[in-house]
PDB file of C-alpha atoms in Angstrom:
ATOM      1  CA  MET A  23      -0.018  -0.193   0.051  1.00 57.00           C
ATOM      2  CA  LYS A  24       1.242   3.821  -0.526  1.00 76.00           C
ATOM      3  CA  LEU A  25      -0.621   7.151   0.355  1.00 84.00           C
ATOM      4  CA  SER A  26      -2.417   8.536  -2.065  1.00 84.00           C
ATOM      5  CA  ASP A  27      -0.869  12.273  -2.671  1.00 89.00           C
ATOM      6  CA  ALA A  28      -4.230  13.771  -1.558  1.00 86.00           C
ATOM      7  CA  GLU A  29      -2.607  12.472   2.195  1.00 84.00           C
ATOM      8  CA  LEU A  30       1.052  12.979   1.581  1.00 90.00           C
ATOM      9  CA  LYS A  31      -0.035  16.293   1.418  1.00 92.00           C
ATOM     10  CA  LEU A  32      -2.718  15.680   4.670  1.00 88.00           C
ATOM     11  CA  LEU A  33       0.140  14.722   6.018  1.00 90.00           C
ATOM     12  CA  LEU A  34       3.231  17.062   5.169  1.00 93.00           C
ATOM     13  CA  GLN A  35       1.433  19.639   6.728  1.00 88.00           C
ATOM     14  CA  ALA A  36       1.582  18.726  10.301  1.00 86.00           C
ATOM     15  CA  ASP A  37       3.336  21.386  12.891  1.00 84.00           C
ATOM     16  CA  GLY A  38       6.628  19.795  14.584  1.00 87.00           C
ATOM     17  CA  LEU A  39       8.178  16.870  11.372  1.00 92.00           C
ATOM     18  CA  GLN A  40      11.500  17.057  10.992  1.00 95.00           C
ATOM     19  CA  ARG A  41      13.194  17.173   8.052  1.00 96.00           C
ATOM     20  CA  ILE A  42      13.661  12.854   7.717  1.00 97.00           C
ATOM     21  CA  ASP A  43       9.861  12.510   8.727  1.00 96.00           C
ATOM     22  CA  ARG A  44       8.853  14.078   5.594  1.00 96.00           C
ATOM     23  CA  VAL A  45      11.281  12.464   3.490  1.00 97.00           C
ATOM     24  CA  LEU A  46       9.749   9.372   5.316  1.00 96.00           C
ATOM     25  CA  LEU A  47       5.963   9.960   4.542  1.00 96.00           C
ATOM     26  CA  THR A  48       7.581  10.979   0.826  1.00 96.00           C
ATOM     27  CA  LEU A  49       8.677   8.036   0.058  1.00 96.00           C
ATOM     28  CA  ALA A  50       5.128   5.785   1.535  1.00 93.00           C
ATOM     29  CA  ALA A  51       4.070   7.136  -1.529  1.00 93.00           C
ATOM     30  CA  PHE A  52       6.024   5.434  -3.736  1.00 93.00           C
ATOM     31  CA  SER A  53       5.660   1.841  -4.822  1.00 87.00           C
ATOM     32  CA  GLN A  54       8.920   1.357  -6.363  1.00 89.00           C
ATOM     33  CA  PRO A  55      12.462   2.188  -5.279  1.00 93.00           C
ATOM     34  CA  ALA A  56      12.798   6.470  -5.531  1.00 96.00           C
ATOM     35  CA  SER A  57      15.104   8.738  -6.206  1.00 96.00           C
ATOM     36  CA  VAL A  58      16.415  12.069  -4.629  1.00 96.00           C
ATOM     37  CA  LYS A  59      14.762  14.139  -7.767  1.00 96.00           C
ATOM     38  CA  ASP A  60      11.702  11.506  -7.502  1.00 96.00           C
ATOM     39  CA  ILE A  61      11.210  11.567  -4.064  1.00 97.00           C
ATOM     40  CA  ARG A  62      12.077  16.127  -4.540  1.00 97.00           C
ATOM     41  CA  SER A  63       9.567  16.195  -6.982  1.00 97.00           C
ATOM     42  CA  LYS A  64       6.688  14.161  -5.246  1.00 97.00           C
ATOM     43  CA  ALA A  65       6.632  16.964  -2.214  1.00 97.00           C
ATOM     44  CA  GLY A  66       7.032  20.022  -4.092  1.00 97.00           C
ATOM     45  CA  SER A  67       4.225  18.727  -6.186  1.00 96.00           C
ATOM     46  CA  VAL A  68       2.407  18.484  -2.806  1.00 95.00           C
ATOM     47  CA  GLY A  69       3.349  21.539  -1.662  1.00 95.00           C
ATOM     48  CA  CYS A  70       6.459  20.476   0.524  1.00 96.00           C
ATOM     49  CA  ASN A  71       9.476  22.610  -0.895  1.00 96.00           C
ATOM     50  CA  MET A  72      12.766  19.601  -0.025  1.00 97.00           C
ATOM     51  CA  VAL A  73      15.294  22.196  -2.829  1.00 95.00           C
ATOM     52  CA  GLY A  74      17.994  22.752  -1.217  1.00 95.00           C
ATOM     53  CA  TRP A  75      18.029  20.012   1.089  1.00 97.00           C
ATOM     54  CA  ASN A  76      20.537  16.865   0.860  1.00 97.00           C
ATOM     55  CA  ILE A  77      17.903  14.143   0.498  1.00 97.00           C
ATOM     56  CA  SER A  78      20.568  11.304   0.663  1.00 96.00           C
ATOM     57  CA  ASP A  79      22.575  12.632   3.981  1.00 96.00           C
ATOM     58  CA  ILE A  80      19.108  12.932   5.382  1.00 97.00           C
ATOM     59  CA  ILE A  81      18.353   9.228   5.244  1.00 96.00           C
ATOM     60  CA  ALA A  82      22.461   8.707   6.148  1.00 95.00           C
ATOM     61  CA  ARG A  83      21.205  10.157   9.221  1.00 95.00           C
ATOM     62  CA  ALA A  84      18.597   8.386  10.270  1.00 94.00           C
ATOM     63  CA  LYS A  85      19.978   5.206   9.860  1.00 91.00           C
ATOM     64  CA  GLY A  86      18.456   2.153   8.831  1.00 92.00           C
ATOM     65  CA  VAL A  87      14.802   4.050   8.037  1.00 93.00           C
ATOM     66  CA  ALA A  88      15.760   3.132   3.655  1.00 94.00           C
ATOM     67  CA  ILE A  89      17.076   1.195   1.687  1.00 93.00           C
ATOM     68  CA  GLN A  90      18.967   2.198  -1.391  1.00 92.00           C
ATOM     69  CA  ILE A  91      17.682  -0.510  -4.402  1.00 90.00           C
ATOM     70  CA  ASN A  92      19.054   0.613  -8.116  1.00 84.00           C
ATOM     71  CA  GLY A  93      19.468   4.357  -7.032  1.00 84.00           C
ATOM     72  CA  GLY A  94      16.402   4.745  -5.590  1.00 94.00           C
ATOM     73  CA  TYR A  95      15.357   4.355  -1.319  1.00 96.00           C
ATOM     74  CA  GLU A  96      12.137   2.567  -0.456  1.00 93.00           C
ATOM     75  CA  LEU A  97      11.177   2.362   2.710  1.00 92.00           C
ATOM     76  CA  SER A  98      12.950  -0.725   5.424  1.00 90.00           C
ATOM     77  CA  GLU A  99      10.951  -1.623   8.305  1.00 82.00           C
ATOM     78  CA  LYS A 100      12.187   0.268  11.289  1.00 88.00           C
ATOM     79  CA  GLY A 101      10.542   3.406   8.461  1.00 89.00           C
ATOM     80  CA  LYS A 102       8.188   1.431   7.398  1.00 85.00           C
ATOM     81  CA  ALA A 103       7.003   0.971  11.958  1.00 80.00           C
ATOM     82  CA  LYS A 104       7.412   5.112  11.990  1.00 86.00           C
ATOM     83  CA  LEU A 105       5.099   5.560   9.360  1.00 86.00           C
ATOM     84  CA  PRO A 106       1.607   5.387  12.490  1.00 79.00           C
ATOM     85  CA  GLU A 107       3.555   7.829  15.204  1.00 81.00           C
ATOM     86  CA  LEU A 108       3.691  10.509  11.599  1.00 85.00           C
ATOM     87  CA  GLY A 109      -0.124  10.081  11.498  1.00 78.00           C
ATOM     88  CA  ALA A 110       0.040   7.371   8.117  1.00 77.00           C
ATOM     89  CA  THR A 111      -3.013   5.140   8.607  1.00 63.00           C
ATOM     90  CA  TRP A 112      -3.777   4.349   5.123  1.00 54.00           C
ATOM     91  CA  GLY A 113      -7.348   5.381   5.033  1.00 57.00           C
ATOM     92  CA  SER A 114      -8.827   8.028   2.874  1.00 59.00           C
ATOM     93  CA  PRO A 115      -7.844  11.775   3.507  1.00 63.00           C
ATOM     94  CA  ALA A 116     -10.130  11.914   6.267  1.00 64.00           C
ATOM     95  CA  ALA A 117      -9.496   8.898   8.306  1.00 65.00           C
ATOM     96  CA  THR A 118      -5.420  10.789   8.786  1.00 66.00           C
ATOM     97  CA  GLN A 119      -6.271  14.209   9.145  1.00 71.00           C
ATOM     98  CA  VAL A 120      -8.599  12.629  12.178  1.00 72.00           C
ATOM     99  CA  ALA A 121      -5.674  10.998  12.904  1.00 70.00           C
ATOM    100  CA  ILE A 122      -3.361  14.116  12.869  1.00 71.00           C
ATOM    101  CA  ASP A 123      -5.678  16.176  14.530  1.00 75.00           C
ATOM    102  CA  LEU A 124      -5.551  13.897  17.124  1.00 74.00           C
ATOM    103  CA  ARG A 125      -1.596  13.434  18.019  1.00 72.00           C
ATOM    104  CA  THR A 126      -2.026  17.580  17.755  1.00 76.00           C
ATOM    105  CA  HIS A 127      -4.803  17.688  20.602  1.00 75.00           C
ATOM    106  CA  LEU A 128      -2.450  14.610  22.673  1.00 75.00           C
ATOM    107  CA  ALA A 129       0.681  17.830  23.344  1.00 75.00           C
ATOM    108  CA  LYS A 130      -1.741  20.156  24.336  1.00 78.00           C
ATOM    109  CA  ILE A 131      -2.689  17.399  27.930  1.00 80.00           C
ATOM    110  CA  THR A 132      -1.245  17.616  30.472  1.00 80.00           C
ATOM    111  CA  ASP A 133      -2.906  15.572  33.042  1.00 80.00           C
ATOM    112  CA  LYS A 134      -0.929  12.023  32.918  1.00 82.00           C
ATOM    113  CA  ASP A 135      -4.568   9.584  32.990  1.00 81.00           C
ATOM    114  CA  THR A 136      -6.342  11.711  29.913  1.00 80.00           C
ATOM    115  CA  ARG A 137      -2.339  11.280  28.011  1.00 80.00           C
ATOM    116  CA  ASN A 138      -2.340   8.269  28.177  1.00 83.00           C
ATOM    117  CA  PHE A 139      -5.758   6.415  27.336  1.00 81.00           C
ATOM    118  CA  VAL A 140      -5.770   8.784  24.263  1.00 82.00           C
ATOM    119  CA  GLU A 141      -2.024   7.403  23.293  1.00 80.00           C
ATOM    120  CA  GLU A 142      -3.662   4.487  23.753  1.00 84.00           C
ATOM    121  CA  ALA A 143      -6.647   5.287  21.198  1.00 84.00           C
ATOM    122  CA  ILE A 144      -4.542   7.234  18.676  1.00 79.00           C
ATOM    123  CA  ALA A 145      -1.883   3.289  18.378  1.00 77.00           C
ATOM    124  CA  CYS A 146      -5.277   1.302  18.025  1.00 83.00           C
ATOM    125  CA  TYR A 147      -6.924   3.333  16.035  1.00 80.00           C
ATOM    126  CA  GLU A 148      -3.408   3.620  13.973  1.00 71.00           C
ATOM    127  CA  ALA A 149      -2.730  -0.307  14.593  1.00 71.00           C
ATOM    128  CA  ARG A 150      -5.978  -0.330  12.204  1.00 76.00           C
ATOM    129  CA  LEU A 151      -8.055  -2.031  15.544  1.00 84.00           C
ATOM    130  CA  PHE A 152     -11.321   0.241  15.388  1.00 88.00           C
ATOM    131  CA  ARG A 153     -13.407  -1.515  17.565  1.00 92.00           C
ATOM    132  CA  SER A 154     -10.367  -1.004  20.155  1.00 92.00           C
ATOM    133  CA  ALA A 155     -10.399   3.013  18.942  1.00 91.00           C
ATOM    134  CA  ILE A 156     -13.247   3.130  19.849  1.00 94.00           C
ATOM    135  CA  VAL A 157     -14.053   1.931  23.540  1.00 94.00           C
ATOM    136  CA  MET A 158     -10.460   3.553  24.357  1.00 91.00           C
ATOM    137  CA  SER A 159     -11.612   7.208  23.064  1.00 92.00           C
ATOM    138  CA  TRP A 160     -14.777   7.260  24.349  1.00 95.00           C
ATOM    139  CA  LEU A 161     -12.610   6.231  28.350  1.00 93.00           C
ATOM    140  CA  ALA A 162     -10.675   9.318  27.821  1.00 90.00           C
ATOM    141  CA  ALA A 163     -13.184  11.379  26.818  1.00 93.00           C
ATOM    142  CA  LEU A 164     -14.996  10.510  30.035  1.00 94.00           C
ATOM    143  CA  ASP A 165     -12.315  10.761  31.881  1.00 91.00           C
ATOM    144  CA  VAL A 166     -11.573  14.258  30.459  1.00 92.00           C
ATOM    145  CA  ILE A 167     -14.830  15.633  30.932  1.00 96.00           C
ATOM    146  CA  LYS A 168     -15.291  13.756  35.204  1.00 96.00           C
ATOM    147  CA  LYS A 169     -12.080  15.678  35.922  1.00 94.00           C
ATOM    148  CA  ASP A 170     -13.604  18.819  34.742  1.00 95.00           C
ATOM    149  CA  VAL A 171     -17.000  18.295  36.194  1.00 97.00           C
ATOM    150  CA  VAL A 172     -14.753  17.941  39.951  1.00 96.00           C
ATOM    151  CA  LYS A 173     -12.643  20.598  39.505  1.00 95.00           C
ATOM    152  CA  SER A 174     -15.796  23.249  37.945  1.00 96.00           C
ATOM    153  CA  HIS A 175     -19.063  21.365  39.403  1.00 97.00           C
ATOM    154  CA  LEU A 176     -18.619  19.352  41.629  1.00 97.00           C
ATOM    155  CA  SER A 177     -21.685  20.721  44.021  1.00 97.00           C
ATOM    156  CA  GLN A 178     -24.271  21.142  41.394  1.00 98.00           C
ATOM    157  CA  PHE A 179     -23.520  17.531  40.139  1.00 98.00           C
ATOM    158  CA  ASN A 180     -23.987  15.829  43.411  1.00 98.00           C
ATOM    159  CA  ALA A 181     -26.538  18.181  44.175  1.00 97.00           C
ATOM    160  CA  GLU A 182     -28.512  17.467  40.386  1.00 98.00           C
ATOM    161  CA  ALA A 183     -27.286  13.749  41.174  1.00 97.00           C
ATOM    162  CA  LYS A 184     -29.165  13.891  44.679  1.00 97.00           C
ATOM    163  CA  ARG A 185     -32.214  15.495  43.168  1.00 97.00           C
ATOM    164  CA  ILE A 186     -32.810  12.700  40.288  1.00 97.00           C
ATOM    165  CA  ASP A 187     -31.669   9.881  43.122  1.00 96.00           C
ATOM    166  CA  ALA A 188     -32.096  10.085  47.159  1.00 96.00           C
ATOM    167  CA  LYS A 189     -29.869   7.364  47.937  1.00 95.00           C
ATOM    168  CA  TRP A 190     -26.722   8.801  45.799  1.00 97.00           C
ATOM    169  CA  LYS A 191     -23.696   9.123  48.241  1.00 96.00           C
ATOM    170  CA  VAL A 192     -21.827  12.670  47.307  1.00 97.00           C
ATOM    171  CA  ALA A 193     -18.572  12.065  45.226  1.00 97.00           C
ATOM    172  CA  VAL A 194     -15.512  13.560  45.908  1.00 97.00           C
ATOM    173  CA  THR A 195     -13.292  12.661  43.071  1.00 96.00           C
ATOM    174  CA  ALA A 196     -13.701  11.509  39.399  1.00 95.00           C
ATOM    175  CA  ASP A 197     -14.139   7.522  40.094  1.00 95.00           C
ATOM    176  CA  ASP A 198     -16.857   8.266  42.669  1.00 97.00           C
ATOM    177  CA  ILE A 199     -19.079   9.391  39.381  1.00 97.00           C
ATOM    178  CA  GLY A 200     -17.843   6.683  37.125  1.00 94.00           C
ATOM    179  CA  VAL A 201     -20.508   4.790  39.434  1.00 96.00           C
ATOM    180  CA  MET A 202     -23.416   6.689  37.911  1.00 97.00           C
ATOM    181  CA  LYS A 203     -24.530   5.005  35.009  1.00 97.00           C
ATOM    182  CA  GLU A 204     -23.002   6.630  31.201  1.00 97.00           C
ATOM    183  CA  ALA A 205     -25.827   7.880  29.788  1.00 97.00           C
ATOM    184  CA  ASP A 206     -27.284   8.926  33.557  1.00 97.00           C
ATOM    185  CA  PHE A 207     -23.491  11.020  33.828  1.00 98.00           C
ATOM    186  CA  LEU A 208     -24.841  13.021  30.846  1.00 97.00           C
ATOM    187  CA  ASN A 209     -28.488  13.406  31.741  1.00 97.00           C
ATOM    188  CA  ARG A 210     -26.517  15.483  34.632  1.00 98.00           C
ATOM    189  CA  LEU A 211     -24.045  17.593  32.953  1.00 98.00           C
ATOM    190  CA  VAL A 212     -27.042  18.783  30.629  1.00 98.00           C
ATOM    191  CA  ALA A 213     -28.766  19.885  33.569  1.00 97.00           C
ATOM    192  CA  ILE A 214     -26.690  21.514  35.206  1.00 97.00           C
ATOM    193  CA  SER A 215     -25.648  23.458  31.320  1.00 97.00           C
ATOM    194  CA  VAL A 216     -21.975  21.819  31.349  1.00 97.00           C
ATOM    195  CA  LEU A 217     -23.016  20.268  28.304  1.00 97.00           C
ATOM    196  CA  GLY A 218     -25.666  21.602  25.731  1.00 97.00           C
ATOM    197  CA  LYS A 219     -28.749  18.884  24.701  1.00 96.00           C
ATOM    198  CA  ASN A 220     -27.569  19.036  20.878  1.00 97.00           C
ATOM    199  CA  THR A 221     -23.988  17.561  22.599  1.00 97.00           C
ATOM    200  CA  LYS A 222     -25.744  15.090  24.495  1.00 97.00           C
ATOM    201  CA  GLN A 223     -26.978  13.400  21.424  1.00 97.00           C
ATOM    202  CA  ARG A 224     -24.601  13.039  19.849  1.00 97.00           C
ATOM    203  CA  LEU A 225     -22.783  11.537  22.725  1.00 97.00           C
ATOM    204  CA  GLU A 226     -24.832   9.567  23.344  1.00 97.00           C
ATOM    205  CA  GLN A 227     -24.469   8.187  19.679  1.00 96.00           C
ATOM    206  CA  ALA A 228     -20.911   7.420  20.897  1.00 96.00           C
ATOM    207  CA  LEU A 229     -21.756   5.628  23.362  1.00 97.00           C
ATOM    208  CA  THR A 230     -24.489   3.173  21.686  1.00 96.00           C
ATOM    209  CA  LEU A 231     -21.145   2.716  19.021  1.00 96.00           C
ATOM    210  CA  ARG A 232     -18.703   2.577  22.364  1.00 96.00           C
ATOM    211  CA  ASN A 233     -21.444   0.001  23.241  1.00 95.00           C
ATOM    212  CA  GLY A 234     -21.537  -2.822  20.114  1.00 94.00           C
ATOM    213  CA  ALA A 235     -18.161  -1.758  20.120  1.00 93.00           C
ATOM    214  CA  GLY A 236     -16.877  -2.953  23.316  1.00 91.00           C
ATOM    215  CA  HIS A 237     -19.317  -6.349  23.493  1.00 88.00           C
ATOM    216  CA  PRO A 238     -18.114  -9.902  21.707  1.00 86.00           C
ATOM    217  CA  ASN A 239     -20.965  -9.073  18.760  1.00 89.00           C
ATOM    218  CA  SER A 240     -21.154  -9.250  15.237  1.00 90.00           C
ATOM    219  CA  LEU A 241     -21.074  -5.911  14.819  1.00 88.00           C
ATOM    220  CA  GLN A 242     -18.834  -4.216  11.973  1.00 88.00           C
ATOM    221  CA  VAL A 243     -16.736  -0.742  11.592  1.00 88.00           C
ATOM    222  CA  GLY A 244     -14.327   0.764   9.496  1.00 81.00           C
ATOM    223  CA  PRO A 245     -11.893   3.860   9.524  1.00 79.00           C
ATOM    224  CA  ASN A 246     -14.477   5.784   8.698  1.00 79.00           C
ATOM    225  CA  GLU A 247     -17.133   5.329  11.035  1.00 87.00           C
ATOM    226  CA  VAL A 248     -14.102   5.804  13.596  1.00 87.00           C
ATOM    227  CA  ALA A 249     -12.644   8.706  11.867  1.00 83.00           C
ATOM    228  CA  ALA A 250     -16.319  10.145  12.436  1.00 87.00           C
ATOM    229  CA  HIS A 251     -16.588   8.944  16.385  1.00 92.00           C
ATOM    230  CA  ILE A 252     -13.014  10.454  17.384  1.00 87.00           C
ATOM    231  CA  GLU A 253     -13.668  12.165  15.511  1.00 85.00           C
ATOM    232  CA  ALA A 254     -17.063  14.248  17.572  1.00 91.00           C
ATOM    233  CA  LEU A 255     -15.346  13.302  20.164  1.00 92.00           C
ATOM    234  CA  LEU A 256     -12.429  15.998  19.855  1.00 86.00           C
ATOM    235  CA  ARG A 257     -14.598  18.843  18.645  1.00 87.00           C
ATOM    236  CA  ASN A 258     -16.923  17.681  21.312  1.00 93.00           C
ATOM    237  CA  VAL A 259     -14.702  17.259  24.407  1.00 93.00           C
ATOM    238  CA  PHE A 260     -11.661  17.353  23.860  1.00 89.00           C
ATOM    239  CA  GLU A 261     -10.886  20.564  22.776  1.00 85.00           C
ATOM    240  CA  VAL A 262     -13.373  21.650  25.000  1.00 90.00           C
ATOM    241  CA  PHE A 263     -12.616  20.697  28.455  1.00 88.00           C
ATOM    242  CA  SER A 264      -9.659  18.257  28.221  1.00 71.00           C
ATOM    243  CA  PRO A 265      -6.911  20.220  31.256  1.00 61.00           C
TER     244      PRO A 265
END
């Protein structure tokens, strides 16, 4: 498999890439060994100017990420293994963009536990473990919201939970909140204006998909559906509530 020009263009626009990263991504757009001239031309055709780069030296200094064959270069197994870290998921451009966005947002997350959840969701998505990616991204999103409630809305949340259920034990930590059913949790958040009604409805869709993906059944999911699920969590949770 190789990256399409559309995927390559998206990937090369990501912030923080080193020169070797851009060279490796460009090599992934070839199905046969590519010369230095080919690499420079392909990158230039999608808006990445490599004029003046000593591409052979860049590859040599990276030690083993590409091999030279008949005057050209192709990715080694070591180089291929690095591609998922750069957002290459061998999917549609839209799916590739989700991986890029998720990695970009990961850099902004300071809470260790939340970061671990998101990192695992990314790894699952990039490895095409789609059901696992659905579950892990949902767990990460829920973790983010719970911690925001503890930080900023705990008294209101407990009051509403107690109003609905007199047996509710006042929560102090995110783990305490976790004893509540997730669907009920979303409803409590709407009641105290932490979530809007439409946002809650979209998160309920994500929860339904998570429940389907997290249990043994015949559910089939593909990259575009998973991309939409993760993007919804990015826009409505991670970019709004992340610590």
